[in-house]
PDB file of C-alpha atoms in Angstrom:
ATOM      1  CA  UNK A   2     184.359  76.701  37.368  1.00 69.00           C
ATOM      2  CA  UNK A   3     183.646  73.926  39.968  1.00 73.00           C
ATOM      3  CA  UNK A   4     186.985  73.037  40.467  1.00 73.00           C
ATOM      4  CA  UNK A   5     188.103  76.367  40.772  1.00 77.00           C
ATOM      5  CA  UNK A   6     185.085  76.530  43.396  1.00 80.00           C
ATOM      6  CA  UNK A   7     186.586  73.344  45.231  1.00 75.00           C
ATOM      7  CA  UNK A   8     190.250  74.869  45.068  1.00 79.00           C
ATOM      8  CA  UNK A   9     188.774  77.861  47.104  1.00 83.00           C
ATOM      9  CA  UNK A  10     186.954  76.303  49.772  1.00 85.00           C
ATOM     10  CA  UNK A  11     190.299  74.240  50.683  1.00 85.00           C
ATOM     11  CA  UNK A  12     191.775  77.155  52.121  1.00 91.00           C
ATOM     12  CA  UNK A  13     189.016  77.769  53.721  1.00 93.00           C
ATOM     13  CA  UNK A  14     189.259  75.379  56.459  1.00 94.00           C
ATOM     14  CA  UNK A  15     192.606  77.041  57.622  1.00 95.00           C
ATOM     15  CA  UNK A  16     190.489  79.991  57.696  1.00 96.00           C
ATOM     16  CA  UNK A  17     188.364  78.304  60.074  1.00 96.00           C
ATOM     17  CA  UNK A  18     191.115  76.564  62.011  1.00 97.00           C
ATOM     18  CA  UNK A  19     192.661  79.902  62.692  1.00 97.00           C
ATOM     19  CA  UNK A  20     189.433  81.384  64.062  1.00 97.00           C
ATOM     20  CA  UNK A  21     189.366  78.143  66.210  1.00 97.00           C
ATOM     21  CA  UNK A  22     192.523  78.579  68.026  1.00 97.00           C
ATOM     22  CA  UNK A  23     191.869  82.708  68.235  1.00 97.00           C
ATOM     23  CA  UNK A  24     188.696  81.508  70.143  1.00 96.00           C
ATOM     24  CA  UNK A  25     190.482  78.746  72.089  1.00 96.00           C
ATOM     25  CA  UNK A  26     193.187  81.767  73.549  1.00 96.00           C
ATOM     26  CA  UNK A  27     190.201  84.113  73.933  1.00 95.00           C
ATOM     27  CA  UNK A  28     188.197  81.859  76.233  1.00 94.00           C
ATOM     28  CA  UNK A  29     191.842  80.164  78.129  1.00 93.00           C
ATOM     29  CA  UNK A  30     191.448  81.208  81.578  1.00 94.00           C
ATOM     30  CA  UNK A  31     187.765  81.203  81.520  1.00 94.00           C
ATOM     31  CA  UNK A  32     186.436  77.629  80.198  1.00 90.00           C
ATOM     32  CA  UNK A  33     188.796  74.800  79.806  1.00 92.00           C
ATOM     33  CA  UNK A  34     185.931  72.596  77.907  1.00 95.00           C
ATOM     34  CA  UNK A  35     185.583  75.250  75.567  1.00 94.00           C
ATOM     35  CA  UNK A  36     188.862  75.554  75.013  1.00 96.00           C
ATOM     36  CA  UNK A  37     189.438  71.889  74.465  1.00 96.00           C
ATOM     37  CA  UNK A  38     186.637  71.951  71.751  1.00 97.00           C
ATOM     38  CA  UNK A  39     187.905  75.179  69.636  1.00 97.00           C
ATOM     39  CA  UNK A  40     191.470  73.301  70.001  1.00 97.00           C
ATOM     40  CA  UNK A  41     189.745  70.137  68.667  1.00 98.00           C
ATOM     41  CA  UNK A  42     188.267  71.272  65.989  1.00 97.00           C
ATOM     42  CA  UNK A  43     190.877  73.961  65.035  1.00 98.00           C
ATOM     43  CA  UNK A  44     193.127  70.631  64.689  1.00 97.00           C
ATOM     44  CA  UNK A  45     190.385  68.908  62.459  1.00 97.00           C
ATOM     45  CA  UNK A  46     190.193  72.111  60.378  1.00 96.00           C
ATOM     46  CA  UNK A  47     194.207  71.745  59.315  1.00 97.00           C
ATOM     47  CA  UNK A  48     193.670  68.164  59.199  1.00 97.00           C
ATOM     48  CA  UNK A  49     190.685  68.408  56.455  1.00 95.00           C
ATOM     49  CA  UNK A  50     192.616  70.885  54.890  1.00 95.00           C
ATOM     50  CA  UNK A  51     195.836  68.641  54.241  1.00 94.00           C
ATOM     51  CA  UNK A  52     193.465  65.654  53.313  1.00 93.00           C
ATOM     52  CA  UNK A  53     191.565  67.467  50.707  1.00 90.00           C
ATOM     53  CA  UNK A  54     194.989  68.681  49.331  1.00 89.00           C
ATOM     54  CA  UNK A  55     196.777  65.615  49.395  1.00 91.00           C
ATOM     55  CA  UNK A  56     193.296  64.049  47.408  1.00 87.00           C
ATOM     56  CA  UNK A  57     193.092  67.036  44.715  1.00 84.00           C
ATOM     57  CA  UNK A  58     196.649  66.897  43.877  1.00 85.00           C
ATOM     58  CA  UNK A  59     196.208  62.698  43.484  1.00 86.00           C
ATOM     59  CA  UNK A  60     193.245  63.455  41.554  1.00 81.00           C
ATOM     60  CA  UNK A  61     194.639  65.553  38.906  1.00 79.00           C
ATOM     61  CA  UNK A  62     198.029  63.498  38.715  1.00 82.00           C
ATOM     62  CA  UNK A  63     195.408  60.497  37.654  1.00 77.00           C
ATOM     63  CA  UNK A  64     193.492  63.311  34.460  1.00 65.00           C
ATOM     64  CA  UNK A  65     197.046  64.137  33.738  1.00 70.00           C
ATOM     65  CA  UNK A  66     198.199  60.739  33.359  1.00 66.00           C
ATOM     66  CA  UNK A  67     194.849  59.729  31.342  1.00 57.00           C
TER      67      UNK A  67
END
């Protein structure tokens, strides 16, 4: 059940990364700092989420192979 638990929270950080960039064109005209942070971490967000993809696949390729 943990892994299914770990599956689900990948897709959370696109989640998160869209919500980041919907706040980073809400707040455009008004605060460029703020928009340079929600773009930051909206970025981070997609990048976590192809990391922890890229790891989980790797990871069960290695029980597989076992």
């Amino acid at each position: 059940i943990m892994m299914k638990l770990i599956y689900f929270f990948k897709y959370l950080y696109l989640v998160f990364a869209a919500l980041f960039f919907l706040d980073a064109l809400k707040s455009w005209n008004l605060d460029s700092t703020r928009v340079s942070i929600s773009l930051f971490f909206a970025f981070f967000s997609v990048f976590i989420f192809f990391f922890r993809d890229r790891y989980q696949k790797k990871f069960k390729n290695r029980d597989k192979s076992d």
